[in-house]
Amino acid sequence: MDNRLAEIRKARGMTQEQLADILSVSRQTIGSIENGRYNPSLSLAFKIARLFQLPIEEVFIYEEDDSDEK
Amino acid sequence: MKSKSYYPSFVLLFLLGIAATALGFFVFAGPEGKVLSGVLIGLGSGTAGFAASKAITERIVRNNPQLNRTIDIEANDERNNLINLMAKAKAFDFGVYLPLPVFILATLLGAETKIILMFVGAYVLSWIVYLWNLGKLHREM
């Protein structure tokens, strides 16, 4: 799953540490989400979207892959 | 909200651990009490070490709310928890095959049947715990 977290965070002038602190997660978690190495839980994804006052699909972009086409 | 302090309990546990170690060293020191002495020293020093580390950590964290929050975040972080669970799952997968050659080797080396059966029992028990949790989680989730 792709996401625009880094772009949105930088646009709001926030560091990874500040975002992690607000969301009560580790800075590594934010870094991993931004790099696409880790997909957050639904609740964390909603928390992130609500924090930036955006619909969840504007932060996280779901792309179907071959395994979904069944 | 102030969290509950376990400091006195850890201090008590530390003292009990020291007492058990001392008993092992001095009271059951003879050849007749060798096994009991070993058990007391092992359990006592382990308990004392665990309790001391917990007591010291609580003392440091109590005066440093920021450090407390960092520790709390690291412990409850969803990615950390997932990594921990995945690492444990991989260790279990490894543990499925590891004992099998050990059982065969022990048999070939002429180990006592009751000793081998004890280890086989522990191995089977780990599978029972796994299957029980599998069923429980399937019902709950």
CSV table of C-alpha atoms in Angstrom, one decimal:
chain,number,residue,atom,x,y,z
A,1,MET,CA,0.0,0.0,0.0
A,2,ASP,CA,1.3,3.4,-1.0
A,3,ASN,CA,0.9,6.5,1.1
A,4,ARG,CA,1.5,10.3,1.1
A,5,LEU,CA,2.4,10.5,4.8
A,6,ALA,CA,5.9,12.0,4.3
A,7,GLU,CA,4.5,14.6,1.9
A,8,ILE,CA,1.6,15.6,4.1
A,9,ARG,CA,3.8,15.6,7.2
A,10,LYS,CA,6.4,17.9,5.6
A,11,ALA,CA,3.7,20.2,4.3
A,12,ARG,CA,2.5,20.7,7.9
A,13,GLY,CA,6.1,21.4,9.0
A,14,MET,CA,6.3,18.4,11.3
A,15,THR,CA,9.2,16.1,12.0
A,16,GLN,CA,8.9,12.4,12.3
A,17,GLU,CA,9.6,12.7,16.0
A,18,GLN,CA,6.8,15.2,16.5
A,19,LEU,CA,4.3,13.1,14.6
A,20,ALA,CA,5.3,9.9,16.5
A,21,ASP,CA,4.9,11.7,19.8
A,22,ILE,CA,1.4,12.9,18.9
A,23,LEU,CA,0.4,9.4,17.8
A,24,SER,CA,2.1,7.6,20.7
A,25,VAL,CA,4.2,5.4,18.4
A,26,SER,CA,7.9,5.1,17.8
A,27,ARG,CA,9.7,7.3,15.3
A,28,GLN,CA,10.8,4.1,13.5
A,29,THR,CA,7.1,3.2,12.9
A,30,ILE,CA,6.5,6.6,11.2
A,31,GLY,CA,9.7,6.1,9.1
A,32,SER,CA,8.7,2.6,8.1
A,33,ILE,CA,5.2,3.7,7.1
A,34,GLU,CA,6.6,6.6,5.1
A,35,ASN,CA,9.1,4.2,3.3
A,36,GLY,CA,6.3,1.7,2.6
A,37,ARG,CA,8.0,-1.0,4.6
A,38,TYR,CA,5.1,-1.2,7.1
A,39,ASN,CA,1.4,-0.9,6.7
A,40,PRO,CA,-0.2,0.6,9.8
A,41,SER,CA,-3.2,-1.0,11.5
A,42,LEU,CA,-6.6,0.4,10.6
A,43,SER,CA,-6.8,2.3,13.9
A,44,LEU,CA,-3.4,4.0,13.4
A,45,ALA,CA,-4.3,4.8,9.8
A,46,PHE,CA,-7.5,6.5,10.9
A,47,LYS,CA,-5.6,8.3,13.7
A,48,ILE,CA,-3.2,9.7,11.1
A,49,ALA,CA,-5.9,10.7,8.7
A,50,ARG,CA,-7.9,12.4,11.5
A,51,LEU,CA,-4.9,14.2,12.8
A,52,PHE,CA,-4.3,15.8,9.3
A,53,GLN,CA,-8.1,16.2,8.9
A,54,LEU,CA,-8.1,14.3,5.6
A,55,PRO,CA,-10.1,11.3,4.3
A,56,ILE,CA,-8.1,8.1,4.9
A,57,GLU,CA,-7.9,7.4,1.1
A,58,GLU,CA,-6.0,10.7,0.6
A,59,VAL,CA,-3.3,9.6,2.9
A,60,PHE,CA,-3.2,5.8,2.1
A,61,ILE,CA,-3.5,4.7,-1.5
A,62,TYR,CA,-4.7,1.2,-2.1
A,63,GLU,CA,-3.5,-0.4,-5.3
A,64,GLU,CA,-4.8,-3.8,-6.4
A,65,ASP,CA,-2.1,-6.3,-7.3
A,66,ASP,CA,-2.4,-9.6,-9.2
A,67,SER,CA,-3.2,-11.6,-6.1
A,68,ASP,CA,-6.4,-9.5,-5.5
A,69,GLU,CA,-7.8,-10.2,-9.0
A,70,LYS,CA,-9.7,-13.4,-8.3
B,1,MET,CA,-2.7,9.9,37.0
B,2,LYS,CA,0.1,8.5,39.1
B,3,SER,CA,0.8,4.8,38.3
B,4,LYS,CA,1.1,2.2,41.0
B,5,SER,CA,4.6,1.7,42.4
B,6,TYR,CA,5.9,-1.8,42.7
B,7,TYR,CA,9.2,-0.6,44.2
B,8,PRO,CA,8.7,-2.0,47.8
B,9,SER,CA,7.6,-5.4,46.2
B,10,PHE,CA,10.8,-5.6,44.1
B,11,VAL,CA,13.0,-4.7,47.1
B,12,LEU,CA,11.3,-7.5,49.1
B,13,LEU,CA,11.8,-9.9,46.2
B,14,PHE,CA,15.4,-8.9,46.0
B,15,LEU,CA,15.9,-9.6,49.7
B,16,LEU,CA,14.2,-12.9,49.4
B,17,GLY,CA,16.5,-13.8,46.5
B,18,ILE,CA,19.6,-12.9,48.5
B,19,ALA,CA,18.3,-14.9,51.5
B,20,ALA,CA,17.7,-17.9,49.2
B,21,THR,CA,21.2,-17.6,47.7
B,22,ALA,CA,22.7,-17.3,51.2
B,23,LEU,CA,20.8,-20.4,52.4
B,24,GLY,CA,22.1,-22.3,49.4
B,25,PHE,CA,25.6,-21.3,50.1
B,26,PHE,CA,25.8,-21.7,53.8
B,27,VAL,CA,23.0,-23.8,55.2
B,28,PHE,CA,22.8,-26.6,52.6
B,29,ALA,CA,26.4,-26.5,51.7
B,30,GLY,CA,27.2,-30.1,52.5
B,31,PRO,CA,27.3,-33.0,49.9
B,32,GLU,CA,23.9,-34.3,51.2
B,33,GLY,CA,22.2,-31.0,50.3
B,34,LYS,CA,23.9,-30.5,47.0
B,35,VAL,CA,20.8,-30.5,44.8
B,36,LEU,CA,18.8,-28.2,47.1
B,37,SER,CA,21.8,-25.9,47.5
B,38,GLY,CA,22.1,-25.6,43.7
B,39,VAL,CA,18.4,-24.9,43.2
B,40,LEU,CA,18.4,-22.3,46.0
B,41,ILE,CA,21.5,-20.5,44.6
B,42,GLY,CA,20.1,-20.6,41.0
B,43,LEU,CA,16.6,-19.4,41.9
B,44,GLY,CA,17.8,-17.0,44.5
B,45,SER,CA,20.4,-15.2,42.4
B,46,GLY,CA,18.0,-15.1,39.4
B,47,THR,CA,15.2,-13.6,41.5
B,48,ALA,CA,17.6,-11.1,43.1
B,49,GLY,CA,19.0,-10.0,39.8
B,50,PHE,CA,15.5,-9.7,38.2
B,51,ALA,CA,14.1,-7.7,41.2
B,52,ALA,CA,17.1,-5.4,41.4
B,53,SER,CA,16.9,-4.5,37.7
B,54,LYS,CA,13.2,-3.8,38.0
B,55,ALA,CA,13.6,-1.8,41.2
B,56,ILE,CA,16.4,0.3,39.7
B,57,THR,CA,14.4,0.8,36.4
B,58,GLU,CA,11.4,2.0,38.4
B,59,ARG,CA,13.5,4.4,40.5
B,60,ILE,CA,15.0,6.0,37.3
B,61,VAL,CA,11.7,6.1,35.5
B,62,ARG,CA,9.8,7.6,38.4
B,63,ASN,CA,11.9,10.8,38.3
B,64,ASN,CA,11.9,11.1,34.5
B,65,PRO,CA,8.3,11.2,33.0
B,66,GLN,CA,9.7,11.7,29.5
B,67,LEU,CA,11.8,8.5,29.7
B,68,ASN,CA,8.7,6.8,31.2
B,69,ARG,CA,6.6,7.8,28.2
B,70,THR,CA,9.4,6.7,25.7
B,71,ILE,CA,9.5,3.3,27.4
B,72,ASP,CA,5.7,3.1,27.3
B,73,ILE,CA,5.6,4.0,23.6
B,74,GLU,CA,8.3,1.5,22.7
B,75,ALA,CA,6.5,-1.3,24.7
B,76,ASN,CA,3.1,-0.6,23.1
B,77,ASP,CA,4.2,0.4,19.6
B,78,GLU,CA,2.2,-1.7,17.1
B,79,ARG,CA,5.1,-2.2,14.8
B,80,ASN,CA,7.4,-3.3,17.7
B,81,ASN,CA,4.7,-5.7,18.9
B,82,LEU,CA,4.2,-7.2,15.4
B,83,ILE,CA,8.0,-7.6,15.0
B,84,ASN,CA,8.1,-9.3,18.4
B,85,LEU,CA,5.3,-11.7,17.4
B,86,MET,CA,6.8,-12.5,14.1
B,87,ALA,CA,10.2,-13.2,15.7
B,88,LYS,CA,8.6,-15.5,18.2
B,89,ALA,CA,6.7,-17.3,15.4
B,90,LYS,CA,9.9,-17.9,13.5
B,91,ALA,CA,11.6,-19.1,16.7
B,92,PHE,CA,8.7,-21.6,17.2
B,93,ASP,CA,9.0,-22.8,13.5
B,94,PHE,CA,12.7,-23.4,14.2
B,95,GLY,CA,11.9,-25.1,17.5
B,96,VAL,CA,9.6,-27.6,15.6
B,97,TYR,CA,12.6,-29.3,13.9
B,98,LEU,CA,15.4,-28.6,16.4
B,99,PRO,CA,14.4,-31.2,19.0
B,100,LEU,CA,14.0,-34.1,16.5
B,101,PRO,CA,17.7,-34.7,15.8
B,102,VAL,CA,18.4,-34.1,19.5
B,103,PHE,CA,16.0,-36.9,20.5
B,104,ILE,CA,17.6,-39.3,17.9
B,105,LEU,CA,21.1,-38.3,19.1
B,106,ALA,CA,20.2,-38.8,22.7
B,107,THR,CA,18.8,-42.3,21.9
B,108,LEU,CA,21.9,-43.2,20.0
B,109,LEU,CA,24.1,-42.0,22.9
B,110,GLY,CA,22.2,-44.3,25.2
B,111,ALA,CA,20.4,-41.7,27.3
B,112,GLU,CA,17.9,-43.0,29.8
B,113,THR,CA,14.4,-43.7,28.4
B,114,LYS,CA,12.7,-41.7,31.1
B,115,ILE,CA,14.9,-38.6,30.3
B,116,ILE,CA,14.1,-38.9,26.6
B,117,LEU,CA,10.4,-39.3,27.3
B,118,MET,CA,10.5,-36.3,29.6
B,119,PHE,CA,11.8,-34.1,26.7
B,120,VAL,CA,9.4,-35.7,24.2
B,121,GLY,CA,6.6,-34.9,26.7
B,122,ALA,CA,7.7,-31.2,26.9
B,123,TYR,CA,7.9,-31.1,23.1
B,124,VAL,CA,4.4,-32.6,22.7
B,125,LEU,CA,3.1,-30.1,25.4
B,126,SER,CA,4.4,-27.2,23.3
B,127,TRP,CA,2.3,-28.5,20.4
B,128,ILE,CA,-0.8,-28.9,22.6
B,129,VAL,CA,-0.4,-25.3,23.8
B,130,TYR,CA,0.0,-24.2,20.2
B,131,LEU,CA,-3.1,-26.1,19.0
B,132,TRP,CA,-5.1,-24.9,22.0
B,133,ASN,CA,-4.3,-21.3,21.3
B,134,LEU,CA,-5.0,-21.8,17.6
B,135,GLY,CA,-8.5,-23.0,18.3
B,136,LYS,CA,-9.1,-20.3,20.9
B,137,LEU,CA,-7.9,-17.5,18.6
B,138,HIS,CA,-10.1,-18.9,15.7
B,139,ARG,CA,-13.1,-18.8,18.0
B,140,GLU,CA,-12.4,-15.3,19.2
B,141,MET,CA,-11.3,-13.5,16.0
